[in-house]
């Protein structure tokens, strides 16, 4: 599984902490982690939590990522922004129990964590424990197990509901504020990581049309 990490501007200084915690758990399990930044508070591209959601939508709908790890000060803003996107099902994860229940009950494809609120001594250990619960085994098995079939049915109902209420991703890209979109994809390594990994030509082509520096 390819896991994308996205950090917004207020928490950019913690990118290294989050990235190390994520890779230390995910890579030994056979997953690939791709760090889309922000990398430092001084980055030229300043991502906001609405941009986190937009980027999550781009990465997941294009197939460039299978799962997105994001967050902000409380995690709530990024979670809301992600869930505004088609095909993105994002949970707010504060502790390992949240992570386990989200993986087993909701089986989503994105999580948002708080990197300021409650982020104190041994915060990196809490991150590692959360990532372990998210990625260590098969998700969507249900909890409690005897309700697994009901939970799977409800996930399908939610997916159908979201499909009915959201536009497709290309329509979203064409209708959002174009300056917001340009900034969201202006990260230092976005073009390097995204375009070779994207499996959706329509999304890639539209983004390339906005960015003269994108590969042909």
PDB file of C-alpha atoms in Angstrom:
ATOM      1  CA  UNK A   1       0.000   0.000   0.000  1.00  0.00           C
ATOM      2  CA  UNK A   2       1.210   3.513  -0.821  1.00  0.00           C
ATOM      3  CA  UNK A   3       0.631   5.912   2.085  1.00  0.00           C
ATOM      4  CA  UNK A   4       0.809   9.668   1.503  1.00  0.00           C
ATOM      5  CA  UNK A   5       1.715  12.050   4.328  1.00  0.00           C
ATOM      6  CA  UNK A   6       0.404  15.631   4.189  1.00  0.00           C
ATOM      7  CA  UNK A   7       1.170  18.255   6.857  1.00  0.00           C
ATOM      8  CA  UNK A   8      -0.257  21.792   6.868  1.00  0.00           C
ATOM      9  CA  UNK A   9       1.528  25.026   7.687  1.00  0.00           C
ATOM     10  CA  UNK A  10       0.791  25.385  11.405  1.00  0.00           C
ATOM     11  CA  UNK A  11       2.355  21.979  12.131  1.00  0.00           C
ATOM     12  CA  UNK A  12       5.060  21.898   9.452  1.00  0.00           C
ATOM     13  CA  UNK A  13       7.841  21.904  12.049  1.00  0.00           C
ATOM     14  CA  UNK A  14       6.641  18.462  13.185  1.00  0.00           C
ATOM     15  CA  UNK A  15       6.892  16.838   9.767  1.00  0.00           C
ATOM     16  CA  UNK A  16      10.051  14.974  10.733  1.00  0.00           C
ATOM     17  CA  UNK A  17       8.487  13.576  13.907  1.00  0.00           C
ATOM     18  CA  UNK A  18       5.341  12.394  12.130  1.00  0.00           C
ATOM     19  CA  UNK A  19       7.221  11.038   9.122  1.00  0.00           C
ATOM     20  CA  UNK A  20       9.641   9.066  11.280  1.00  0.00           C
ATOM     21  CA  UNK A  21       6.821   7.596  13.377  1.00  0.00           C
ATOM     22  CA  UNK A  22       4.882   6.635  10.251  1.00  0.00           C
ATOM     23  CA  UNK A  23       7.797   5.093   8.339  1.00  0.00           C
ATOM     24  CA  UNK A  24       9.033   3.205  11.410  1.00  0.00           C
ATOM     25  CA  UNK A  25       5.696   1.379  11.515  1.00  0.00           C
ATOM     26  CA  UNK A  26       4.549   1.240   7.890  1.00  0.00           C
ATOM     27  CA  UNK A  27       7.729   0.323   6.023  1.00  0.00           C
ATOM     28  CA  UNK A  28       8.507  -2.869   8.003  1.00  0.00           C
ATOM     29  CA  UNK A  29       4.936  -3.954   7.191  1.00  0.00           C
ATOM     30  CA  UNK A  30       5.695  -3.603   3.479  1.00  0.00           C
ATOM     31  CA  UNK A  31       3.994  -0.261   2.866  1.00  0.00           C
ATOM     32  CA  UNK A  32       5.537   2.699   1.031  1.00  0.00           C
ATOM     33  CA  UNK A  33       5.369   6.170   2.576  1.00  0.00           C
ATOM     34  CA  UNK A  34       5.479   9.257   0.340  1.00  0.00           C
ATOM     35  CA  UNK A  35       5.996  12.571   2.126  1.00  0.00           C
ATOM     36  CA  UNK A  36       4.191  15.417   0.317  1.00  0.00           C
ATOM     37  CA  UNK A  37       5.096  18.028   2.942  1.00  0.00           C
ATOM     38  CA  UNK A  38       5.021  20.627   4.230  1.00  0.00           C
ATOM     39  CA  UNK A  39       8.542  19.809   5.311  1.00  0.00           C
ATOM     40  CA  UNK A  40       9.412  22.967   7.276  1.00  0.00           C
ATOM     41  CA  UNK A  41       7.623  26.188   8.221  1.00  0.00           C
ATOM     42  CA  UNK A  42       9.845  27.942   5.656  1.00  0.00           C
ATOM     43  CA  UNK A  43       8.561  25.965   2.654  1.00  0.00           C
ATOM     44  CA  UNK A  44       7.612  28.146  -0.299  1.00  0.00           C
ATOM     45  CA  UNK A  45       4.258  26.357  -0.600  1.00  0.00           C
ATOM     46  CA  UNK A  46       2.142  27.006   2.500  1.00  0.00           C
ATOM     47  CA  UNK A  47      -0.522  24.327   2.778  1.00  0.00           C
ATOM     48  CA  UNK A  48      -3.646  25.024   4.814  1.00  0.00           C
ATOM     49  CA  UNK A  49      -6.032  22.433   6.177  1.00  0.00           C
ATOM     50  CA  UNK A  50      -8.528  22.968   3.313  1.00  0.00           C
ATOM     51  CA  UNK A  51      -5.631  22.229   0.962  1.00  0.00           C
ATOM     52  CA  UNK A  52      -4.961  19.027   2.913  1.00  0.00           C
ATOM     53  CA  UNK A  53      -8.424  17.862   1.919  1.00  0.00           C
ATOM     54  CA  UNK A  54      -7.968  18.900  -1.684  1.00  0.00           C
ATOM     55  CA  UNK A  55      -4.643  17.084  -1.912  1.00  0.00           C
ATOM     56  CA  UNK A  56      -6.119  13.988  -0.281  1.00  0.00           C
ATOM     57  CA  UNK A  57      -8.883  14.007  -2.898  1.00  0.00           C
ATOM     58  CA  UNK A  58      -6.354  14.332  -5.719  1.00  0.00           C
ATOM     59  CA  UNK A  59      -4.066  11.592  -4.426  1.00  0.00           C
ATOM     60  CA  UNK A  60      -6.775   9.050  -3.620  1.00  0.00           C
ATOM     61  CA  UNK A  61      -8.994   9.613  -6.660  1.00  0.00           C
ATOM     62  CA  UNK A  62      -6.020   9.456  -9.027  1.00  0.00           C
ATOM     63  CA  UNK A  63      -4.680   6.275  -7.482  1.00  0.00           C
ATOM     64  CA  UNK A  64      -1.383   7.993  -6.666  1.00  0.00           C
ATOM     65  CA  UNK A  65      -1.962   6.948  -3.044  1.00  0.00           C
ATOM     66  CA  UNK A  66      -3.994   4.219  -1.396  1.00  0.00           C
ATOM     67  CA  UNK A  67      -4.172   5.907   2.009  1.00  0.00           C
ATOM     68  CA  UNK A  68      -3.595   9.435   3.296  1.00  0.00           C
ATOM     69  CA  UNK A  69      -2.262  10.446   6.709  1.00  0.00           C
ATOM     70  CA  UNK A  70      -2.839  14.122   7.411  1.00  0.00           C
ATOM     71  CA  UNK A  71      -3.797  16.394  10.288  1.00  0.00           C
ATOM     72  CA  UNK A  72      -3.542  19.865  11.753  1.00  0.00           C
ATOM     73  CA  UNK A  73      -3.578  21.434  15.208  1.00  0.00           C
ATOM     74  CA  UNK A  74      -6.676  19.543  16.353  1.00  0.00           C
ATOM     75  CA  UNK A  75      -7.074  17.196  13.393  1.00  0.00           C
ATOM     76  CA  UNK A  76     -10.682  18.283  13.000  1.00  0.00           C
ATOM     77  CA  UNK A  77     -10.203  20.813  10.201  1.00  0.00           C
ATOM     78  CA  UNK A  78      -8.236  18.397   8.052  1.00  0.00           C
ATOM     79  CA  UNK A  79     -10.773  15.646   8.713  1.00  0.00           C
ATOM     80  CA  UNK A  80     -13.643  17.885   7.594  1.00  0.00           C
ATOM     81  CA  UNK A  81     -11.753  19.043   4.489  1.00  0.00           C
ATOM     82  CA  UNK A  82     -10.920  15.466   3.508  1.00  0.00           C
ATOM     83  CA  UNK A  83     -14.502  14.320   3.919  1.00  0.00           C
ATOM     84  CA  UNK A  84     -15.650  17.123   1.600  1.00  0.00           C
ATOM     85  CA  UNK A  85     -13.886  15.305  -1.256  1.00  0.00           C
ATOM     86  CA  UNK A  86     -15.411  12.528  -3.383  1.00  0.00           C
ATOM     87  CA  UNK A  87     -14.210   9.052  -2.517  1.00  0.00           C
ATOM     88  CA  UNK A  88     -12.404  10.135   0.656  1.00  0.00           C
ATOM     89  CA  UNK A  89     -13.448   8.620   3.983  1.00  0.00           C
ATOM     90  CA  UNK A  90     -11.398  10.222   6.746  1.00  0.00           C
ATOM     91  CA  UNK A  91     -11.411   9.535  10.472  1.00  0.00           C
ATOM     92  CA  UNK A  92     -10.251  11.731  13.339  1.00  0.00           C
ATOM     93  CA  UNK A  93      -7.658   9.676  15.218  1.00  0.00           C
ATOM     94  CA  UNK A  94      -6.502  10.749  18.668  1.00  0.00           C
ATOM     95  CA  UNK A  95      -5.417   7.473  20.277  1.00  0.00           C
ATOM     96  CA  UNK A  96      -4.740   3.851  19.294  1.00  0.00           C
ATOM     97  CA  UNK A  97      -8.292   2.781  20.161  1.00  0.00           C
ATOM     98  CA  UNK A  98      -9.634   5.328  17.663  1.00  0.00           C
ATOM     99  CA  UNK A  99      -7.220   3.949  15.071  1.00  0.00           C
ATOM    100  CA  UNK A 100      -8.223   0.329  15.662  1.00  0.00           C
ATOM    101  CA  UNK A 101     -11.966   1.021  15.595  1.00  0.00           C
ATOM    102  CA  UNK A 102     -11.723   3.245  12.502  1.00  0.00           C
ATOM    103  CA  UNK A 103      -9.763   0.575  10.640  1.00  0.00           C
ATOM    104  CA  UNK A 104     -12.043  -2.281  11.628  1.00  0.00           C
ATOM    105  CA  UNK A 105     -15.461  -0.586  11.570  1.00  0.00           C
ATOM    106  CA  UNK A 106     -15.169   2.223   9.024  1.00  0.00           C
ATOM    107  CA  UNK A 107     -12.313   0.876   6.870  1.00  0.00           C
ATOM    108  CA  UNK A 108     -11.640   4.356   5.471  1.00  0.00           C
ATOM    109  CA  UNK A 109      -8.778   5.594   3.330  1.00  0.00           C
ATOM    110  CA  UNK A 110      -7.563   8.657   5.258  1.00  0.00           C
ATOM    111  CA  UNK A 111      -6.910   9.761   8.821  1.00  0.00           C
ATOM    112  CA  UNK A 112      -6.390  13.154  10.417  1.00  0.00           C
ATOM    113  CA  UNK A 113      -4.478  13.482  13.675  1.00  0.00           C
ATOM    114  CA  UNK A 114      -3.979  16.368  16.123  1.00  0.00           C
ATOM    115  CA  UNK A 115      -0.381  17.596  16.071  1.00  0.00           C
ATOM    116  CA  UNK A 116      -0.848  20.444  18.582  1.00  0.00           C
ATOM    117  CA  UNK A 117      -3.735  19.596  20.936  1.00  0.00           C
ATOM    118  CA  UNK A 118      -2.494  17.013  23.425  1.00  0.00           C
ATOM    119  CA  UNK A 119       0.811  16.665  21.574  1.00  0.00           C
ATOM    120  CA  UNK A 120       3.267  16.544  24.461  1.00  0.00           C
ATOM    121  CA  UNK A 121       5.673  14.162  26.138  1.00  0.00           C
ATOM    122  CA  UNK A 122       5.900  10.789  24.298  1.00  0.00           C
ATOM    123  CA  UNK A 123       3.644  12.057  21.501  1.00  0.00           C
ATOM    124  CA  UNK A 124       5.746  10.130  18.997  1.00  0.00           C
ATOM    125  CA  UNK A 125       4.951   6.900  20.857  1.00  0.00           C
ATOM    126  CA  UNK A 126       1.232   7.613  20.599  1.00  0.00           C
ATOM    127  CA  UNK A 127       1.685   8.215  16.857  1.00  0.00           C
ATOM    128  CA  UNK A 128       3.511   4.906  16.437  1.00  0.00           C
ATOM    129  CA  UNK A 129       0.824   3.053  18.370  1.00  0.00           C
ATOM    130  CA  UNK A 130      -1.902   4.684  16.254  1.00  0.00           C
ATOM    131  CA  UNK A 131      -0.129   3.748  13.023  1.00  0.00           C
ATOM    132  CA  UNK A 132       0.348   0.191  14.268  1.00  0.00           C
ATOM    133  CA  UNK A 133      -3.380  -0.176  14.835  1.00  0.00           C
ATOM    134  CA  UNK A 134      -4.107   1.280  11.393  1.00  0.00           C
ATOM    135  CA  UNK A 135      -1.667  -0.723   9.312  1.00  0.00           C
ATOM    136  CA  UNK A 136      -0.580  -3.870  11.144  1.00  0.00           C
ATOM    137  CA  UNK A 137      -3.308  -6.194   9.855  1.00  0.00           C
ATOM    138  CA  UNK A 138      -6.326  -6.521   7.624  1.00  0.00           C
ATOM    139  CA  UNK A 139      -8.842  -3.721   8.025  1.00  0.00           C
ATOM    140  CA  UNK A 140     -12.610  -3.891   7.738  1.00  0.00           C
ATOM    141  CA  UNK A 141     -12.966  -7.100   9.739  1.00  0.00           C
ATOM    142  CA  UNK A 142     -15.493  -5.508  12.080  1.00  0.00           C
ATOM    143  CA  UNK A 143     -15.643  -4.957  15.813  1.00  0.00           C
ATOM    144  CA  UNK A 144     -17.226  -6.734  17.478  1.00  0.00           C
ATOM    145  CA  UNK A 145     -16.752  -9.485  14.899  1.00  0.00           C
ATOM    146  CA  UNK A 146     -20.370 -10.620  15.061  1.00  0.00           C
ATOM    147  CA  UNK A 147     -21.429  -7.254  13.605  1.00  0.00           C
ATOM    148  CA  UNK A 148     -18.952  -7.374  10.717  1.00  0.00           C
ATOM    149  CA  UNK A 149     -21.601  -8.007   8.053  1.00  0.00           C
ATOM    150  CA  UNK A 150     -23.746  -5.094   9.237  1.00  0.00           C
ATOM    151  CA  UNK A 151     -20.734  -2.791   9.311  1.00  0.00           C
ATOM    152  CA  UNK A 152     -19.711  -3.801   5.794  1.00  0.00           C
ATOM    153  CA  UNK A 153     -23.243  -3.106   4.557  1.00  0.00           C
ATOM    154  CA  UNK A 154     -23.245   0.319   6.182  1.00  0.00           C
ATOM    155  CA  UNK A 155     -19.888   1.176   4.589  1.00  0.00           C
ATOM    156  CA  UNK A 156     -21.417   0.413   1.213  1.00  0.00           C
ATOM    157  CA  UNK A 157     -24.451   2.557   1.982  1.00  0.00           C
ATOM    158  CA  UNK A 158     -22.177   5.435   3.003  1.00  0.00           C
ATOM    159  CA  UNK A 159     -20.119   5.066  -0.174  1.00  0.00           C
ATOM    160  CA  UNK A 160     -23.299   5.183  -2.272  1.00  0.00           C
ATOM    161  CA  UNK A 161     -24.511   8.215  -0.335  1.00  0.00           C
ATOM    162  CA  UNK A 162     -21.231  10.032  -0.899  1.00  0.00           C
ATOM    163  CA  UNK A 163     -21.252   9.184  -4.601  1.00  0.00           C
ATOM    164  CA  UNK A 164     -24.728  10.690  -4.850  1.00  0.00           C
ATOM    165  CA  UNK A 165     -23.837  13.895  -3.021  1.00  0.00           C
ATOM    166  CA  UNK A 166     -20.361  14.623  -4.428  1.00  0.00           C
ATOM    167  CA  UNK A 167     -19.130  15.625  -7.873  1.00  0.00           C
ATOM    168  CA  UNK A 168     -16.395  13.594  -9.527  1.00  0.00           C
ATOM    169  CA  UNK A 169     -12.838  14.738  -8.777  1.00  0.00           C
ATOM    170  CA  UNK A 170     -12.203  16.389 -12.151  1.00  0.00           C
ATOM    171  CA  UNK A 171     -15.342  18.489 -11.705  1.00  0.00           C
ATOM    172  CA  UNK A 172     -14.153  19.433  -8.236  1.00  0.00           C
ATOM    173  CA  UNK A 173     -10.779  20.525  -9.623  1.00  0.00           C
ATOM    174  CA  UNK A 174     -12.401  22.650 -12.306  1.00  0.00           C
ATOM    175  CA  UNK A 175     -14.789  24.356  -9.900  1.00  0.00           C
ATOM    176  CA  UNK A 176     -12.647  25.062  -6.852  1.00  0.00           C
ATOM    177  CA  UNK A 177     -10.743  28.324  -6.499  1.00  0.00           C
ATOM    178  CA  UNK A 178      -7.920  27.861  -9.014  1.00  0.00           C
ATOM    179  CA  UNK A 179      -5.387  29.833  -6.982  1.00  0.00           C
ATOM    180  CA  UNK A 180      -6.141  27.573  -4.010  1.00  0.00           C
ATOM    181  CA  UNK A 181      -5.621  24.539  -6.224  1.00  0.00           C
ATOM    182  CA  UNK A 182      -2.370  25.861  -7.702  1.00  0.00           C
ATOM    183  CA  UNK A 183      -0.992  26.450  -4.218  1.00  0.00           C
ATOM    184  CA  UNK A 184      -2.094  23.007  -3.055  1.00  0.00           C
ATOM    185  CA  UNK A 185      -0.072  21.326  -5.821  1.00  0.00           C
ATOM    186  CA  UNK A 186       2.928  23.639  -5.604  1.00  0.00           C
ATOM    187  CA  UNK A 187       4.798  21.628  -2.988  1.00  0.00           C
ATOM    188  CA  UNK A 188       8.506  21.085  -3.563  1.00  0.00           C
ATOM    189  CA  UNK A 189       8.154  17.423  -4.567  1.00  0.00           C
ATOM    190  CA  UNK A 190       4.514  17.242  -5.697  1.00  0.00           C
ATOM    191  CA  UNK A 191       5.206  16.907  -9.421  1.00  0.00           C
ATOM    192  CA  UNK A 192       8.093  14.492  -8.820  1.00  0.00           C
ATOM    193  CA  UNK A 193       5.976  12.155  -6.687  1.00  0.00           C
ATOM    194  CA  UNK A 194       2.482  12.590  -8.101  1.00  0.00           C
ATOM    195  CA  UNK A 195       2.642  12.382 -11.888  1.00  0.00           C
ATOM    196  CA  UNK A 196       4.573   9.097 -12.159  1.00  0.00           C
ATOM    197  CA  UNK A 197       2.199   7.508  -9.605  1.00  0.00           C
ATOM    198  CA  UNK A 198      -1.131   8.847 -10.912  1.00  0.00           C
ATOM    199  CA  UNK A 199      -3.389   6.327 -12.630  1.00  0.00           C
ATOM    200  CA  UNK A 200      -5.965   8.881 -13.795  1.00  0.00           C
ATOM    201  CA  UNK A 201      -5.016  10.771 -16.946  1.00  0.00           C
ATOM    202  CA  UNK A 202      -7.904  13.231 -16.662  1.00  0.00           C
ATOM    203  CA  UNK A 203      -6.815  14.387 -13.207  1.00  0.00           C
ATOM    204  CA  UNK A 204      -3.142  14.518 -14.216  1.00  0.00           C
ATOM    205  CA  UNK A 205      -3.836  16.398 -17.430  1.00  0.00           C
ATOM    206  CA  UNK A 206      -5.941  19.020 -15.703  1.00  0.00           C
ATOM    207  CA  UNK A 207      -3.317  19.628 -13.035  1.00  0.00           C
ATOM    208  CA  UNK A 208      -0.568  19.836 -15.660  1.00  0.00           C
ATOM    209  CA  UNK A 209      -2.606  22.489 -17.473  1.00  0.00           C
ATOM    210  CA  UNK A 210      -2.348  24.659 -14.358  1.00  0.00           C
ATOM    211  CA  UNK A 211       1.367  24.226 -13.844  1.00  0.00           C
ATOM    212  CA  UNK A 212       3.934  25.133 -16.479  1.00  0.00           C
ATOM    213  CA  UNK A 213       6.579  23.195 -14.528  1.00  0.00           C
ATOM    214  CA  UNK A 214       4.664  19.895 -14.663  1.00  0.00           C
ATOM    215  CA  UNK A 215       6.241  17.115 -16.757  1.00  0.00           C
ATOM    216  CA  UNK A 216       4.835  16.674 -20.261  1.00  0.00           C
TER     217      UNK A 216
END
